[in-house]
Coordinates of C-alpha atoms in Angstrom, one line a residue:
M85 CA 16.7 9.2 -12.2
R86 CA 15.3 7.2 -15.1
R87 CA 14.9 4.1 -12.8
L88 CA 13.1 6.2 -10.2
I89 CA 10.7 7.6 -12.9
A90 CA 10.0 4.0 -14.2
Q91 CA 9.5 2.8 -10.7
L92 CA 7.1 5.7 -10.0
A93 CA 5.2 4.9 -13.2
R94 CA 4.8 1.2 -12.2
F95 CA 3.8 2.3 -8.7
G96 CA 1.1 4.6 -10.4
V97 CA -0.2 1.7 -12.5
V98 CA -0.4 -0.6 -9.5
G99 CA -2.0 2.2 -7.5
A100 CA -4.6 2.8 -10.3
V101 CA -5.6 -0.9 -10.1
G102 CA -5.7 -0.6 -6.4
F103 CA -7.8 2.6 -6.7
V104 CA -10.3 0.8 -8.9
V105 CA -10.5 -2.1 -6.5
D106 CA -10.8 0.1 -3.5
T107 CA -13.5 2.4 -5.1
T108 CA -15.5 -0.5 -6.5
V109 CA -15.6 -2.5 -3.2
F110 CA -16.3 0.7 -1.2
N111 CA -19.2 1.7 -3.4
V112 CA -20.7 -1.8 -3.6
L113 CA -20.6 -2.1 0.2
R114 CA -21.8 1.5 0.8
I115 CA -24.9 1.1 -1.4
T116 CA -25.7 -2.4 -0.2
V117 CA -25.0 -4.1 3.1
L118 CA -23.2 -1.0 4.6
N119 CA -25.7 1.7 3.5
P120 CA -25.5 4.6 6.0
E121 CA -29.3 4.6 6.2
D122 CA -29.2 1.1 7.6
V123 CA -25.8 1.1 9.3
H124 CA -24.7 4.5 10.7
S125 CA -21.0 3.6 10.5
G126 CA -21.5 1.8 7.2
P127 CA -19.2 4.1 5.1
F128 CA -16.4 3.8 7.7
W129 CA -16.6 0.0 7.6
A130 CA -16.9 -0.1 3.8
K131 CA -13.7 2.0 3.7
V132 CA -11.9 -0.4 6.0
I133 CA -12.9 -3.4 4.0
S134 CA -12.2 -1.9 0.6
T135 CA -8.8 -0.7 1.8
M136 CA -7.9 -4.2 3.1
V137 CA -8.8 -5.7 -0.2
A138 CA -6.8 -3.0 -2.1
I139 CA -3.8 -3.5 0.2
F140 CA -3.5 -7.1 -0.9
V141 CA -3.8 -6.2 -4.5
N142 CA -1.3 -3.5 -4.2
W143 CA 1.2 -5.7 -2.3
M144 CA 1.1 -8.3 -5.1
G145 CA 1.6 -5.6 -7.7
N146 CA 4.4 -3.8 -5.9
R147 CA 6.2 -6.9 -4.8
Y148 CA 6.2 -8.6 -8.2
W149 CA 6.4 -5.6 -10.4
T150 CA 7.2 -2.1 -9.0
F151 CA 9.8 -3.1 -6.5
R152 CA 10.7 -6.6 -7.9
E153 CA 14.5 -5.9 -7.8
Q154 CA 14.2 -4.9 -4.1
R155 CA 11.8 -7.5 -2.9
R156 CA 13.0 -9.9 -0.2
A157 CA 13.5 -13.6 -0.6
V158 CA 11.2 -14.2 2.3
A159 CA 7.9 -12.4 2.0
T160 CA 6.7 -12.5 5.6
R161 CA 8.5 -9.5 7.0
E162 CA 8.1 -7.5 3.8
G163 CA 4.4 -8.2 3.9
I164 CA 4.1 -7.2 7.5
E165 CA 5.9 -3.9 6.9
F166 CA 3.9 -3.3 3.7
V167 CA 0.7 -3.8 5.7
I168 CA 1.9 -1.4 8.4
V169 CA 2.6 1.3 5.9
S170 CA -0.6 0.6 4.1
L171 CA -2.6 0.9 7.3
G172 CA -1.0 4.3 7.8
G173 CA -2.4 5.2 4.4
M174 CA -5.8 3.8 5.4
V175 CA -5.8 6.1 8.5
I176 CA -5.3 9.1 6.2
S177 CA -8.2 7.9 4.0
L178 CA -10.4 7.3 7.0
A179 CA -9.6 10.7 8.5
C180 CA -10.7 12.4 5.2
L181 CA -13.9 10.3 5.2
G182 CA -14.5 11.0 8.9
V183 CA -14.1 14.8 8.5
S184 CA -16.3 14.9 5.4
H185 CA -19.0 12.4 6.3
Y186 CA -19.2 12.7 10.1
A187 CA -17.8 16.1 11.0
M188 CA -19.0 18.2 8.1
G189 CA -22.2 16.2 7.4
L190 CA -21.5 15.7 3.7
T191 CA -23.2 12.2 3.5
S192 CA -24.0 11.7 -0.2
V193 CA -22.3 9.0 -2.3
I194 CA -20.6 11.7 -4.3
A195 CA -19.2 13.5 -1.1
D196 CA -18.0 10.1 0.2
N197 CA -16.3 9.4 -3.1
V198 CA -14.6 12.8 -3.2
S199 CA -13.3 12.4 0.3
N200 CA -12.2 8.8 -0.7
I201 CA -10.2 10.2 -3.6
I202 CA -8.6 12.9 -1.5
G203 CA -7.6 10.4 1.1
L204 CA -6.2 8.0 -1.5
V205 CA -4.1 10.7 -3.1
L206 CA -2.7 11.8 0.3
G207 CA -2.2 8.2 1.4
T208 CA -0.5 7.3 -1.9
A209 CA 2.2 9.9 -1.4
F210 CA 2.7 8.7 2.2
R211 CA 2.9 5.0 1.2
F212 CA 5.3 5.5 -1.8
W213 CA 7.7 7.4 0.4
L214 CA 7.7 4.8 3.1
Y215 CA 7.8 1.9 0.7
K216 CA 10.8 3.5 -0.9
V217 CA 12.7 4.4 2.2
W218 CA 11.7 1.5 4.5
V219 CA 9.9 -1.6 3.1
Y220 CA 11.9 -1.9 -0.2
H221 CA 14.9 0.2 0.6
P222 CA 17.9 -1.2 -1.4
E223 CA 20.2 -1.4 1.7
R224 CA 17.6 -3.4 3.7
T225 CA 16.6 -5.7 0.9
A226 CA 20.2 -6.3 -0.4
A227 CA 21.3 -7.5 3.0
Q228 CA 18.6 -10.1 3.0
L229 CA 19.2 -11.2 -0.5
L230 CA 22.9 -12.0 0.0
P231 CA 23.8 -15.6 0.8
A232 CA 25.4 -16.0 4.2
D233 CA 28.9 -16.6 2.9
A234 CA 28.9 -13.7 0.3
P235 CA 31.6 -11.0 0.8
A236 CA 30.2 -8.1 2.7
A237 CA 30.8 -4.6 1.4
G238 CA 34.1 -5.4 -0.3
G239 CA 35.4 -7.5 2.5
P240 CA 37.1 -10.9 2.1
R241 CA 35.0 -13.8 1.0
I242 CA 34.5 -16.4 3.7
T243 CA 34.5 -20.0 2.6
H244 CA 33.5 -23.1 4.4
D245 CA 36.1 -25.3 2.8
A246 CA 38.2 -27.5 5.0

């Protein structure tokens, strides 16, 4: 239980950094090049871009700090799975923004940021659960970390000696 709490705390710190990155990039884009007065779908694209930047920041933090004991030796598959889960979180955030900004007509910077925060909170719960049970699950990562000739689950050690 103590390990889970520590891991959840690290996840929260990484998430807080990701939140700052996401919110900063979103707002800079939303009030400049993707201003909804100039680009109708500007807030949507600002959210997509800000989330992609935050996904990279979060992956680095989670891979090398939060789930460092469960990370895989080869980052490619882990990275792909991390991005898939993160994109699921992005869909949740975009849905919140879409409902608020486009369906309800709440188009102010404050309203967009409130929907962004709601989406990030909901998406964070979704992502932590899937990172824990899929991307960094100990059974999946342990199998990839074992050398090919290590004993499997208490079985006999296979050697390649002649």
